[in-house]
Backbone as JSON, one array per atom type, in Angstrom:
{
  "sequence": "MAYTYNTGSSHLSRHKCALVSRESTSSMLSFVTKKNKSLPNNVINECKEKCIQFVCQDIRPMDIVSGPGFKSLASYLIKVGSQFEQIDVDDLLPHPTTNSRNLIKNSDTKREQLFTSIKPFLIENIVSATTDMWTDNYKKRSYVALTLHFIDNWKLKNYCVYTGQFPVDEKKQEKISKSA",
  "N": [[-5.48, -9.35, 21.74], [-6.53, -9.66, 25.06], [-6.47, -10.54, 28.36], [-8.52, -9.99, 31.16], [-9.43, -9.65, 34.49], [-12.08, -8.79, 34.63], [-13.36, -9.3, 32.1], [-12.84, -11.95, 31.5], [-12.51, -15.0, 29.68], [-14.24, -15.12, 27.61], [-14.17, -13.54, 25.28], [-12.11, -14.8, 23.87], [-13.18, -17.11, 23.14], [-15.08, -16.38, 21.29], [-13.55, -15.63, 19.27], [-12.4, -15.61, 15.8], [-10.46, -17.55, 15.11], [-10.89, -19.64, 16.96], [-13.42, -20.37, 16.19], [-12.86, -21.44, 13.71], [-11.2, -23.63, 14.41], [-13.1, -25.17, 15.8], [-14.88, -25.9, 13.7], [-13.15, -27.41, 12.05], [-12.67, -29.49, 13.71], [-15.24, -30.73, 13.96], [-15.69, -31.4, 11.29], [-13.61, -33.24, 10.95], [-14.45, -35.23, 12.78], [-16.85, -35.97, 11.42], [-15.77, -37.14, 9.21], [-14.47, -39.31, 10.26], [-16.39, -40.82, 11.64], [-18.69, -43.47, 11.23], [-20.85, -43.83, 8.53], [-24.19, -44.74, 7.44], [-24.75, -46.08, 4.36], [-26.85, -45.53, 1.69], [-28.5, -48.06, -0.1], [-28.54, -49.25, -3.41], [-31.56, -49.77, -5.39], [-31.6, -52.02, -6.97], [-29.73, -53.77, -5.64], [-31.1, -54.18, -3.23], [-33.34, -55.48, -4.19], [-32.16, -57.78, -5.32], [-31.24, -58.89, -3.0], [-33.69, -59.62, -1.79], [-34.51, -61.48, -3.58], [-32.62, -63.47, -3.12], [-33.18, -64.12, -0.55], [-35.65, -65.31, -0.67], [-34.97, -67.52, -2.34], [-33.21, -68.86, -0.65], [-34.94, -69.59, 1.65], [-36.75, -71.25, 0.2], [-35.06, -73.25, -1.12], [-33.88, -74.48, 1.19], [-35.91, -75.21, 2.58], [-37.04, -73.65, 4.87], [-38.65, -71.61, 7.47], [-40.25, -68.47, 6.48], [-39.77, -66.31, 8.12], [-37.16, -66.67, 9.12], [-35.14, -65.16, 8.17], [-35.41, -62.85, 9.61], [-34.7, -63.23, 12.19], [-32.7, -62.85, 15.14], [-30.41, -64.52, 15.22], [-29.8, -65.07, 12.5], [-29.52, -62.58, 11.56], [-27.19, -61.74, 12.98], [-25.24, -63.53, 11.99], [-25.31, -62.81, 9.26], [-24.45, -60.08, 9.48], [-21.8, -60.63, 10.4], [-20.73, -61.98, 8.21], [-20.86, -59.92, 6.23], [-19.0, -58.22, 7.4], [-16.66, -59.77, 7.28], [-16.48, -60.04, 4.4], [-16.13, -57.41, 3.68], [-13.59, -56.93, 4.66], [-11.95, -58.92, 3.49], [-12.65, -58.96, 0.88], [-13.31, -60.71, -2.06], [-14.1, -64.01, -1.38], [-14.11, -67.48, -0.97], [-17.13, -68.9, -0.11], [-17.16, -71.48, 1.03], [-14.8, -71.82, 2.16], [-15.11, -70.32, 4.44], [-17.43, -71.01, 5.91], [-18.29, -73.35, 8.42], [-18.23, -76.95, 8.57], [-21.17, -78.99, 8.97], [-20.81, -81.07, 10.96], [-18.67, -79.92, 12.42], [-19.97, -77.74, 13.46], [-21.84, -78.99, 15.02], [-20.31, -80.32, 17.0], [-19.07, -78.06, 18.17], [-21.21, -76.79, 19.12], [-22.1, -78.5, 21.09], [-19.83, -78.24, 22.93], [-20.07, -75.46, 23.4], [-22.62, -75.27, 24.55], [-22.3, -76.72, 26.94], [-20.42, -75.08, 28.29], [-21.92, -72.7, 28.4], [-24.06, -73.65, 30.07], [-22.73, -74.21, 32.4], [-21.98, -71.61, 33.13], [-24.51, -70.37, 33.47], [-25.57, -71.96, 35.56], [-23.77, -71.29, 37.58], [-24.37, -68.57, 37.91], [-26.98, -68.64, 38.74], [-26.99, -70.3, 41.02], [-26.7, -69.08, 43.7], [-29.23, -67.97, 44.14], [-30.76, -70.12, 44.0], [-29.82, -71.56, 46.31], [-30.58, -69.71, 48.37], [-33.2, -70.02, 48.08], [-35.01, -68.34, 46.56], [-36.19, -68.44, 44.16], [-38.45, -68.81, 41.45], [-40.47, -71.01, 39.53], [-41.81, -71.7, 36.23], [-43.71, -73.48, 33.78], [-44.02, -74.37, 30.33], [-46.04, -75.71, 27.81], [-46.33, -77.08, 24.56], [-47.32, -77.8, 21.2], [-45.78, -78.62, 18.18], [-46.82, -77.24, 15.22], [-46.39, -78.35, 12.61], [-44.96, -80.81, 12.56], [-46.21, -82.09, 14.7], [-45.15, -82.58, 17.19], [-44.74, -82.68, 20.64], [-43.79, -80.45, 23.22], [-42.03, -79.38, 26.24], [-41.17, -76.71, 28.47], [-39.02, -75.38, 30.99], [-38.77, -72.63, 33.04], [-36.9, -70.48, 35.03], [-37.44, -68.0, 37.46], [-36.33, -64.96, 39.04], [-35.38, -62.22, 41.23], [-32.93, -60.0, 40.82], [-30.81, -57.53, 41.96], [-33.06, -55.78, 41.98], [-34.12, -56.21, 39.38], [-35.93, -58.14, 37.34], [-35.18, -61.43, 36.47], [-35.11, -63.99, 34.13], [-34.76, -67.3, 33.09], [-34.62, -69.74, 30.69], [-34.25, -72.99, 31.44], [-34.6, -75.45, 30.62], [-35.62, -77.29, 27.83], [-37.63, -79.67, 26.26], [-38.57, -82.53, 24.52], [-41.63, -84.34, 24.4], [-41.61, -87.81, 24.81], [-42.97, -89.71, 22.13], [-44.11, -92.32, 22.52], [-44.81, -92.35, 25.26], [-46.76, -90.39, 25.23], [-48.67, -91.42, 23.7], [-49.33, -93.63, 25.3], [-50.52, -92.28, 27.55], [-52.96, -91.34, 26.43], [-54.15, -93.77, 25.8], [-54.44, -94.8, 28.44], [-56.09, -93.06, 29.68], [-58.4, -93.29, 28.11], [-59.26, -95.77, 28.85]],
  "CA": [[-6.23, -10.09, 22.65], [-6.01, -9.46, 26.34], [-7.27, -11.27, 29.42], [-8.59, -9.22, 32.32], [-10.33, -10.35, 35.45], [-13.43, -8.35, 34.43], [-13.93, -9.93, 30.98], [-12.66, -13.38, 31.51], [-11.94, -15.56, 28.41], [-15.32, -15.28, 26.69], [-13.86, -12.99, 23.87], [-11.28, -15.68, 23.21], [-14.03, -18.19, 22.55], [-15.72, -15.85, 20.13], [-12.54, -15.16, 18.2], [-12.53, -16.35, 14.6], [-9.59, -18.72, 15.18], [-11.65, -20.6, 17.81], [-14.53, -20.88, 15.49], [-12.32, -22.25, 12.62], [-10.77, -24.87, 14.97], [-14.24, -26.06, 16.13], [-15.4, -26.39, 12.49], [-12.26, -28.48, 11.57], [-12.82, -30.76, 14.51], [-16.48, -31.38, 13.56], [-15.45, -32.06, 10.03], [-12.81, -34.48, 11.17], [-15.28, -36.28, 13.24], [-17.66, -36.56, 10.33], [-14.96, -38.01, 8.41], [-14.0, -40.62, 10.92], [-17.5, -41.55, 11.99], [-19.34, -44.42, 10.23], [-22.13, -43.39, 7.99], [-24.97, -45.63, 6.73], [-24.84, -45.84, 2.98], [-28.06, -46.06, 1.06], [-28.22, -49.15, -1.05], [-29.27, -49.11, -4.71], [-32.72, -50.63, -5.39], [-31.19, -53.33, -7.54], [-29.15, -54.6, -4.62], [-32.07, -54.52, -2.31], [-34.23, -56.43, -4.93], [-31.42, -59.03, -5.44], [-31.27, -59.54, -1.75], [-35.03, -60.16, -1.57], [-34.57, -62.74, -4.36], [-31.69, -64.47, -2.45], [-33.78, -64.6, 0.72], [-36.71, -66.27, -1.18], [-34.22, -68.68, -2.82], [-32.68, -69.5, 0.57], [-35.94, -70.25, 2.49], [-37.27, -72.26, -0.56], [-34.16, -74.37, -1.27], [-33.48, -75.15, 2.38], [-37.21, -75.48, 3.3], [-37.05, -72.93, 6.1], [-39.74, -70.62, 7.52], [-40.01, -67.16, 5.9], [-39.26, -65.39, 9.19], [-35.94, -67.07, 9.55], [-34.21, -64.07, 7.84], [-35.66, -61.66, 10.61], [-34.3, -63.62, 13.47], [-31.47, -62.19, 15.66], [-29.18, -65.34, 14.89], [-29.53, -64.95, 11.16], [-28.91, -61.21, 11.29], [-25.83, -61.62, 13.51], [-24.48, -64.24, 10.94], [-25.27, -61.97, 8.05], [-23.55, -59.02, 9.76], [-20.45, -61.09, 10.34], [-20.36, -62.24, 6.78], [-20.61, -58.73, 5.55], [-17.77, -57.69, 7.89], [-15.65, -60.57, 6.66], [-16.44, -59.72, 2.97], [-15.49, -55.96, 3.46], [-12.16, -56.97, 5.1], [-11.14, -59.81, 2.61], [-13.19, -58.9, -0.39], [-13.79, -61.94, -2.68], [-13.59, -65.15, -0.75], [-15.07, -68.64, -1.3], [-17.91, -69.12, 1.05], [-16.95, -72.82, 1.5], [-13.59, -71.62, 3.03], [-15.52, -69.63, 5.66], [-18.48, -71.69, 6.71], [-17.96, -74.64, 9.04], [-19.07, -78.15, 8.14], [-22.18, -79.29, 9.93], [-20.27, -81.83, 12.08], [-17.94, -79.04, 13.21], [-20.96, -77.03, 14.11], [-22.43, -79.85, 16.02], [-19.31, -80.47, 17.96], [-18.85, -76.76, 18.85], [-22.53, -76.58, 19.84], [-22.06, -79.36, 22.44], [-18.88, -77.61, 23.87], [-20.55, -74.26, 23.81], [-23.75, -75.45, 25.5], [-21.83, -77.14, 28.23], [-19.92, -73.87, 28.91], [-23.05, -71.84, 28.86], [-24.85, -74.27, 31.07], [-21.94, -74.03, 33.7], [-22.0, -70.21, 33.47], [-25.86, -70.14, 33.95], [-25.77, -72.55, 36.87], [-23.04, -70.46, 38.52], [-25.05, -67.28, 38.2], [-28.33, -68.93, 39.3], [-26.84, -71.09, 42.24], [-26.9, -68.37, 44.91], [-30.62, -67.75, 44.28], [-31.32, -71.45, 44.46], [-29.52, -71.84, 47.67], [-31.41, -68.87, 49.15], [-34.66, -70.44, 47.92], [-35.75, -67.22, 46.13], [-36.45, -68.73, 42.69], [-39.78, -69.38, 41.11], [-40.4, -71.7, 38.22], [-42.91, -71.9, 35.38], [-43.57, -74.37, 32.75], [-44.91, -74.08, 29.24], [-46.2, -76.9, 27.0], [-46.84, -76.7, 23.29], [-47.14, -78.8, 20.11], [-45.34, -78.11, 16.92], [-48.0, -77.34, 14.19], [-46.07, -79.01, 11.32], [-44.65, -82.24, 12.82], [-47.1, -82.49, 15.71], [-44.31, -83.03, 18.26], [-45.01, -82.05, 21.9], [-42.6, -79.98, 24.02], [-42.2, -78.74, 27.46], [-40.06, -75.82, 28.91], [-38.99, -74.95, 32.47], [-38.2, -71.29, 33.16], [-36.73, -70.13, 36.35], [-37.49, -66.48, 37.6], [-35.85, -64.42, 40.29], [-35.04, -60.78, 41.16], [-31.48, -59.67, 40.99], [-30.64, -56.11, 41.99], [-34.39, -55.19, 41.6], [-34.49, -56.56, 38.01], [-36.61, -59.53, 37.06], [-34.45, -62.28, 35.51], [-35.81, -65.33, 33.74], [-33.82, -68.12, 32.26], [-35.2, -71.0, 30.29], [-33.26, -73.91, 31.77], [-34.81, -76.76, 30.08], [-36.66, -77.51, 26.88], [-37.46, -81.04, 25.92], [-39.73, -83.12, 23.66], [-42.31, -85.47, 25.12], [-41.53, -89.1, 23.97], [-44.22, -90.07, 21.5], [-44.74, -93.47, 23.11], [-45.45, -91.99, 26.51], [-47.93, -89.52, 25.0], [-49.81, -92.41, 23.28], [-49.75, -94.4, 26.5], [-51.34, -91.49, 28.31], [-54.16, -91.36, 25.82], [-54.78, -95.05, 26.06], [-54.87, -95.01, 29.81], [-57.18, -92.1, 29.94], [-59.64, -93.79, 27.45], [-59.56, -97.08, 29.33]],
  "C": [[-5.65, -9.87, 24.1], [-6.97, -10.07, 27.34], [-7.23, -10.28, 30.61], [-9.52, -10.04, 33.24], [-11.77, -10.02, 35.23], [-14.09, -9.09, 33.25], [-13.75, -11.44, 30.87], [-12.06, -13.84, 30.17], [-13.06, -15.74, 27.39], [-14.97, -14.67, 25.32], [-13.02, -13.93, 23.15], [-12.14, -16.77, 22.51], [-14.79, -17.8, 21.32], [-14.85, -15.49, 19.02], [-12.61, -16.12, 16.98], [-11.59, -17.61, 14.58], [-10.24, -19.88, 15.89], [-12.73, -21.15, 16.97], [-14.01, -21.79, 14.31], [-11.94, -23.55, 13.27], [-11.95, -25.71, 15.35], [-14.89, -26.67, 14.79], [-14.51, -27.5, 11.99], [-12.45, -29.66, 12.41], [-14.17, -31.43, 14.13], [-16.34, -32.06, 12.22], [-14.56, -33.22, 10.09], [-13.56, -35.62, 11.73], [-16.28, -36.87, 12.28], [-16.99, -37.38, 9.43], [-14.66, -39.37, 8.9], [-15.3, -41.43, 11.26], [-18.12, -42.37, 10.76], [-20.72, -43.85, 9.77], [-22.86, -44.59, 7.28], [-25.08, -45.34, 5.28], [-26.22, -46.33, 2.47], [-27.83, -47.03, -0.09], [-29.08, -48.86, -2.32], [-30.45, -50.11, -4.67], [-32.4, -51.97, -6.07], [-30.52, -54.25, -6.6], [-30.16, -55.05, -3.64], [-33.0, -55.62, -3.0], [-33.54, -57.81, -5.02], [-31.34, -59.71, -4.05], [-32.6, -60.26, -1.38], [-35.09, -61.59, -2.37], [-33.76, -63.83, -3.75], [-32.34, -64.95, -1.23], [-34.82, -65.56, 0.33], [-36.07, -67.57, -1.56], [-33.8, -69.49, -1.61], [-33.77, -70.21, 1.34], [-36.59, -71.44, 1.57], [-36.43, -73.48, -0.77], [-33.98, -75.07, -0.06], [-34.72, -75.48, 3.22], [-37.23, -74.87, 4.79], [-38.2, -71.89, 6.23], [-39.33, -69.23, 7.02], [-39.41, -66.2, 6.88], [-37.91, -65.69, 9.66], [-34.93, -65.82, 9.27], [-34.46, -62.81, 8.78], [-35.19, -62.04, 11.96], [-32.94, -63.01, 13.81], [-30.23, -63.11, 15.28], [-28.8, -65.14, 13.48], [-28.86, -63.55, 10.92], [-27.48, -61.13, 11.93], [-24.86, -62.42, 12.5], [-24.26, -63.39, 9.8], [-24.35, -60.74, 8.25], [-22.05, -59.42, 9.74], [-19.92, -61.37, 9.05], [-20.09, -61.01, 6.01], [-19.33, -58.11, 6.03], [-16.53, -58.33, 7.23], [-15.4, -60.17, 5.15], [-15.82, -58.34, 2.83], [-13.99, -55.98, 3.85], [-11.36, -57.71, 4.05], [-11.64, -59.87, 1.19], [-13.72, -60.2, -0.98], [-13.15, -63.1, -1.98], [-14.57, -66.26, -1.13], [-15.74, -68.93, -0.01], [-17.69, -70.48, 1.76], [-15.69, -72.84, 2.44], [-13.98, -70.97, 4.4], [-16.44, -70.34, 6.52], [-18.0, -73.02, 7.16], [-18.74, -75.8, 8.45], [-19.95, -78.4, 9.3], [-21.73, -80.06, 11.18], [-19.4, -80.9, 13.05], [-18.98, -78.2, 14.0], [-21.54, -77.77, 15.33], [-21.56, -80.07, 17.31], [-19.08, -79.22, 18.87], [-20.12, -76.36, 19.59], [-22.61, -77.24, 21.09], [-21.1, -78.62, 23.43], [-19.45, -76.24, 24.35], [-21.72, -74.35, 24.81], [-23.31, -75.89, 26.9], [-21.14, -75.89, 28.99], [-20.97, -72.96, 29.37], [-23.93, -72.36, 29.96], [-24.14, -74.09, 32.47], [-22.14, -72.58, 34.11], [-23.44, -69.88, 34.06], [-26.08, -70.76, 35.32], [-25.02, -71.73, 37.91], [-23.71, -69.18, 38.84], [-26.42, -67.52, 38.94], [-28.15, -69.58, 40.81], [-27.15, -70.31, 43.48], [-28.46, -68.16, 45.21], [-31.3, -69.09, 44.61], [-31.04, -71.81, 45.87], [-30.35, -71.0, 48.68], [-32.88, -69.22, 49.05], [-35.5, -69.26, 47.54], [-35.91, -67.3, 44.6], [-37.78, -69.23, 42.53], [-39.66, -70.04, 39.69], [-41.73, -71.76, 37.52], [-42.7, -72.87, 34.27], [-44.43, -73.93, 31.53], [-44.87, -75.33, 28.34], [-46.87, -76.4, 25.61], [-46.61, -77.86, 22.32], [-46.76, -78.09, 18.93], [-46.52, -78.34, 15.82], [-47.71, -78.25, 13.03], [-45.84, -80.45, 11.62], [-45.35, -82.82, 14.03], [-46.3, -83.13, 16.82], [-44.69, -82.08, 19.57], [-43.77, -81.64, 22.65], [-42.98, -79.37, 25.3], [-40.97, -77.97, 27.85], [-40.13, -75.59, 30.37], [-38.21, -73.67, 32.42], [-38.1, -70.93, 34.62], [-36.78, -68.56, 36.4], [-36.96, -66.15, 38.96], [-35.56, -62.92, 40.17], [-33.67, -60.59, 41.63], [-31.23, -58.22, 40.92], [-31.88, -55.34, 41.38], [-34.71, -55.25, 40.1], [-34.85, -58.01, 37.94], [-35.68, -60.26, 35.99], [-35.24, -63.52, 35.29], [-34.9, -66.08, 32.83], [-34.59, -69.46, 31.94], [-34.18, -72.12, 30.43], [-33.42, -75.29, 31.23], [-35.94, -76.71, 29.08], [-36.56, -78.92, 26.34], [-38.71, -81.54, 25.17], [-40.33, -84.17, 24.4], [-42.07, -86.75, 24.18], [-42.95, -89.43, 23.42], [-44.87, -91.3, 22.11], [-45.43, -93.18, 24.44], [-46.66, -91.24, 26.26], [-49.04, -90.4, 24.52], [-50.26, -93.23, 24.38], [-50.73, -93.63, 27.44], [-52.82, -91.51, 27.77], [-54.95, -92.68, 25.96], [-55.18, -95.28, 27.44], [-55.98, -94.17, 30.22], [-58.56, -92.54, 29.31], [-60.13, -95.03, 28.16], [-60.45, -96.93, 30.65]]
}
């Protein structure tokens, strides 16, 4: 092999040693990269049964298993299971009281972060607000939500900053006052 200014290094790239090293690199990448494994039908069917059992026992809506929160939890549980193999689920899942306390701490932190990010837009008075009202079909509770909208770096941002339930007594009082 010789290099000349006329031919450059293209003949080196075509040499069989270079081809072998490229193939070994690609096979190494394929070994290291994560592949999705196809699941056997019996595992898929058992998962369907467990999902049905979950929504029936805990009286939850059927679409709960398709929500991003449930999927995130399921992915985390799979990851923990793959790292530690057989574990007792009671050792991993927190008590509802722990969840409640952490929810309050987490919501306070998230609220502060949201306020900090929205504050400049509120000061500049370049925020718009919309409301949405609805009634829960099952328990017939009425709710209202407040969403703030603004443009940040030419992207529309919207944050639901409040969701609350109408007090039932006030709702009944409005009906009585309207009928009188």
